mmCIF file of C-alpha atoms in Angstrom:
data_model
loop_
_atom_site.group_PDB
_atom_site.id
_atom_site.type_symbol
_atom_site.label_atom_id
_atom_site.label_comp_id
_atom_site.label_asym_id
_atom_site.label_seq_id
_atom_site.Cartn_x
_atom_site.Cartn_y
_atom_site.Cartn_z
ATOM 1 C CA MET A 1 -101.049 40.825 -160.790
ATOM 2 C CA LEU A 2 -104.812 41.345 -160.899
ATOM 3 C CA GLN A 3 -105.340 37.604 -160.526
ATOM 4 C CA GLN A 4 -103.143 37.546 -157.392
ATOM 5 C CA ILE A 5 -105.092 40.407 -155.853
ATOM 6 C CA PHE A 6 -108.387 38.685 -156.643
ATOM 7 C CA LEU A 7 -107.208 35.365 -155.185
ATOM 8 C CA SER A 8 -105.916 37.150 -152.104
ATOM 9 C CA ILE A 9 -109.273 38.813 -151.518
ATOM 10 C CA VAL A 10 -111.171 35.551 -152.126
ATOM 11 C CA GLY A 11 -108.839 33.666 -149.754
ATOM 12 C CA PHE A 12 -109.239 36.283 -147.051
ATOM 13 C CA CYS A 13 -113.030 36.370 -147.391
ATOM 14 C CA SER A 14 -113.262 32.577 -147.368
ATOM 15 C CA GLY A 15 -111.115 32.408 -144.250
ATOM 16 C CA ILE A 16 -113.256 35.023 -142.525
ATOM 17 C CA ILE A 17 -116.415 33.070 -143.348
ATOM 18 C CA ILE A 18 -115.033 29.821 -141.954
ATOM 19 C CA ALA A 19 -113.484 31.500 -138.941
ATOM 20 C CA GLY A 20 -116.720 33.377 -138.305
ATOM 21 C CA GLY A 21 -118.509 30.056 -138.123
ATOM 22 C CA VAL A 22 -115.983 28.840 -135.573
ATOM 23 C CA VAL A 23 -116.459 31.989 -133.495
ATOM 24 C CA GLY A 24 -120.226 31.564 -133.743
ATOM 25 C CA LEU A 25 -119.839 28.022 -132.482
ATOM 26 C CA LEU A 26 -117.592 29.218 -129.640
ATOM 27 C CA ILE A 27 -120.123 31.804 -128.579
ATOM 28 C CA GLY A 28 -123.093 29.487 -129.235
ATOM 29 C CA LEU A 29 -121.584 26.810 -126.998
ATOM 30 C CA SER A 30 -121.206 29.509 -124.321
ATOM 31 C CA ILE A 31 -117.445 29.142 -123.992
ATOM 32 C CA VAL A 32 -116.807 32.898 -123.943
ATOM 33 C CA PRO A 33 -119.714 33.683 -121.579
ATOM 34 C CA ARG A 34 -118.617 30.825 -119.310
ATOM 35 C CA TYR A 35 -115.117 32.259 -119.029
ATOM 36 C CA ALA A 36 -116.598 35.669 -118.276
ATOM 37 C CA GLY A 37 -118.775 34.107 -115.575
ATOM 38 C CA ILE A 38 -115.884 32.190 -114.023
ATOM 39 C CA THR A 39 -113.704 35.306 -113.865
ATOM 40 C CA HIS A 40 -116.629 37.508 -112.670
ATOM 41 C CA THR A 41 -116.116 39.903 -115.586
ATOM 42 C CA GLY A 42 -119.493 39.449 -117.254
ATOM 43 C CA LYS A 43 -119.879 43.185 -117.847
ATOM 44 C CA HIS A 44 -117.100 42.924 -120.467
ATOM 45 C CA ILE A 45 -118.693 40.108 -122.479
ATOM 46 C CA LEU A 46 -119.025 42.223 -125.634
ATOM 47 C CA LEU A 47 -115.340 43.141 -125.386
ATOM 48 C CA TYR A 48 -114.457 39.449 -125.145
ATOM 49 C CA GLU A 49 -116.509 38.667 -128.227
ATOM 50 C CA ASP A 50 -114.917 41.567 -130.140
ATOM 51 C CA ILE A 51 -111.430 40.413 -129.171
ATOM 52 C CA THR A 52 -112.310 36.875 -130.256
ATOM 53 C CA LEU A 53 -113.360 38.160 -133.675
ATOM 54 C CA LEU A 54 -110.213 40.319 -133.898
ATOM 55 C CA GLY A 55 -108.124 37.247 -133.139
ATOM 56 C CA ILE A 56 -109.875 35.352 -135.917
ATOM 57 C CA VAL A 57 -109.211 38.136 -138.441
ATOM 58 C CA CYS A 58 -105.555 38.480 -137.400
ATOM 59 C CA GLY A 59 -105.057 34.718 -137.403
ATOM 60 C CA ASN A 60 -106.535 34.545 -140.881
ATOM 61 C CA LEU A 61 -104.186 37.263 -142.128
ATOM 62 C CA PHE A 62 -101.146 35.613 -140.562
ATOM 63 C CA PHE A 63 -102.062 32.223 -142.036
ATOM 64 C CA LEU A 64 -102.970 33.544 -145.481
ATOM 65 C CA TYR A 65 -99.951 35.803 -145.972
ATOM 66 C CA GLY A 66 -97.401 33.781 -143.993
ATOM 67 C CA TRP A 67 -96.472 36.631 -141.667
ATOM 68 C CA HIS A 68 -94.241 35.853 -138.696
ATOM 69 C CA ILE A 69 -94.373 37.316 -135.204
ATOM 70 C CA PRO A 70 -90.977 38.142 -133.727
ATOM 71 C CA GLY A 71 -90.576 37.523 -130.029
ATOM 72 C CA GLY A 72 -88.492 34.424 -129.543
ATOM 73 C CA THR A 73 -89.070 31.978 -126.714
ATOM 74 C CA PHE A 74 -91.256 34.296 -124.642
ATOM 75 C CA ALA A 75 -93.750 34.801 -127.483
ATOM 76 C CA LEU A 76 -93.760 31.049 -128.096
ATOM 77 C CA LEU A 77 -94.514 30.360 -124.416
ATOM 78 C CA LEU A 78 -97.290 32.951 -124.421
ATOM 79 C CA TYR A 79 -98.765 31.460 -127.593
ATOM 80 C CA GLY A 80 -98.601 27.981 -126.062
ATOM 81 C CA LEU A 81 -100.392 29.180 -122.928
ATOM 82 C CA PHE A 82 -103.250 30.795 -124.826
ATOM 83 C CA SER A 83 -103.506 27.880 -127.252
ATOM 84 C CA GLY A 84 -103.819 25.530 -124.284
ATOM 85 C CA ILE A 85 -106.582 27.653 -122.777
ATOM 86 C CA PHE A 86 -108.373 27.712 -126.127
ATOM 87 C CA LEU A 87 -108.062 23.955 -126.568
ATOM 88 C CA GLY A 88 -109.255 23.379 -123.004
ATOM 89 C CA GLY A 89 -112.353 25.448 -123.768
ATOM 90 C CA TRP A 90 -113.077 23.341 -126.833
ATOM 91 C CA ILE A 91 -112.627 20.142 -124.882
ATOM 92 C CA MET A 92 -115.059 21.363 -122.223
ATOM 93 C CA ALA A 93 -117.614 22.295 -124.875
ATOM 94 C CA LEU A 94 -117.280 18.972 -126.669
ATOM 95 C CA ALA A 95 -117.643 17.090 -123.397
ATOM 96 C CA GLU A 96 -120.905 18.909 -122.802
ATOM 97 C CA MET A 97 -122.042 18.141 -126.335
ATOM 98 C CA ALA A 98 -121.382 14.445 -125.716
ATOM 99 C CA ASP A 99 -124.102 14.584 -123.058
ATOM 100 C CA VAL A 100 -126.599 15.488 -125.768
ATOM 101 C CA PHE A 101 -126.444 12.120 -127.569
ATOM 102 C CA PRO A 102 -127.972 9.965 -124.805
ATOM 103 C CA ILE A 103 -130.709 12.524 -124.195
ATOM 104 C CA PHE A 104 -131.430 12.837 -127.913
ATOM 105 C CA SER A 105 -131.547 9.076 -128.431
ATOM 106 C CA ARG A 106 -134.015 8.673 -125.544
ATOM 107 C CA ARG A 107 -136.260 11.441 -126.865
ATOM 108 C CA ILE A 108 -136.544 9.944 -130.333
ATOM 109 C CA LYS A 109 -136.781 6.479 -128.798
ATOM 110 C CA LEU A 110 -133.662 5.188 -130.552
ATOM 111 C CA THR A 111 -132.540 2.442 -128.214
ATOM 112 C CA ASN A 112 -131.836 -0.557 -130.429
ATOM 113 C CA GLY A 113 -130.058 1.158 -133.318
ATOM 114 C CA ILE A 114 -127.670 3.444 -131.468
ATOM 115 C CA ARG A 115 -124.738 1.123 -132.154
ATOM 116 C CA TRP A 116 -125.454 1.370 -135.884
ATOM 117 C CA VAL A 117 -125.486 5.160 -135.702
ATOM 118 C CA VAL A 118 -122.071 5.148 -134.014
ATOM 119 C CA ILE A 119 -120.721 2.658 -136.587
ATOM 120 C CA ALA A 120 -122.105 4.772 -139.438
ATOM 121 C CA VAL A 121 -120.467 7.921 -138.066
ATOM 122 C CA ALA A 122 -117.135 6.124 -137.638
ATOM 123 C CA PHE A 123 -117.387 4.592 -141.116
ATOM 124 C CA GLY A 124 -118.178 7.996 -142.636
ATOM 125 C CA LYS A 125 -115.230 9.603 -140.889
ATOM 126 C CA ALA A 126 -112.906 6.834 -142.088
ATOM 127 C CA LEU A 127 -114.141 7.071 -145.685
ATOM 128 C CA GLY A 128 -113.872 10.848 -145.600
ATOM 129 C CA SER A 129 -110.285 10.781 -144.380
ATOM 130 C CA LEU A 130 -109.316 8.117 -146.941
ATOM 131 C CA TYR A 131 -110.859 10.222 -149.707
ATOM 132 C CA TYR A 132 -109.028 13.291 -148.382
ATOM 133 C CA PHE A 133 -105.673 11.535 -148.581
ATOM 134 C CA TYR A 134 -106.497 9.885 -151.916
ATOM 135 C CA LYS A 135 -107.171 13.312 -153.453
ATOM 136 C CA ARG A 136 -103.955 14.663 -151.848
ATOM 137 C CA TRP A 137 -105.724 17.717 -150.422
ATOM 138 C CA PHE A 138 -103.187 18.006 -147.617
ATOM 139 C CA PRO A 139 -100.374 20.600 -147.874
#
């Protein structure tokens, strides 16, 4: 029993740490402030950040303990809507980050070897995913 409680606390804390990093990235990439600027509700930016953190904590609890939210089709549609908005925000942020690579490569004067950098990144991702599946780390 004590071991289960300890593992539960460690799992929750680990999830909060990882999720906190994701929230930091969301805020650091200015996704939340951008939405506040688009909707002209910038005076509530701290509330948006607090709600984002609350969503991370609740999502962590629901994932860790396997809780279910009743609500049927309506709740599923609402979840799909907000998930789509969230994913759209990530896509926008990643598209902006893609603009950084050409600027960075010009600043460090990396013009001839850029293809090797891209190949190395792709090769690393492929090896990492093969190792992941070899170790059977997936659920």
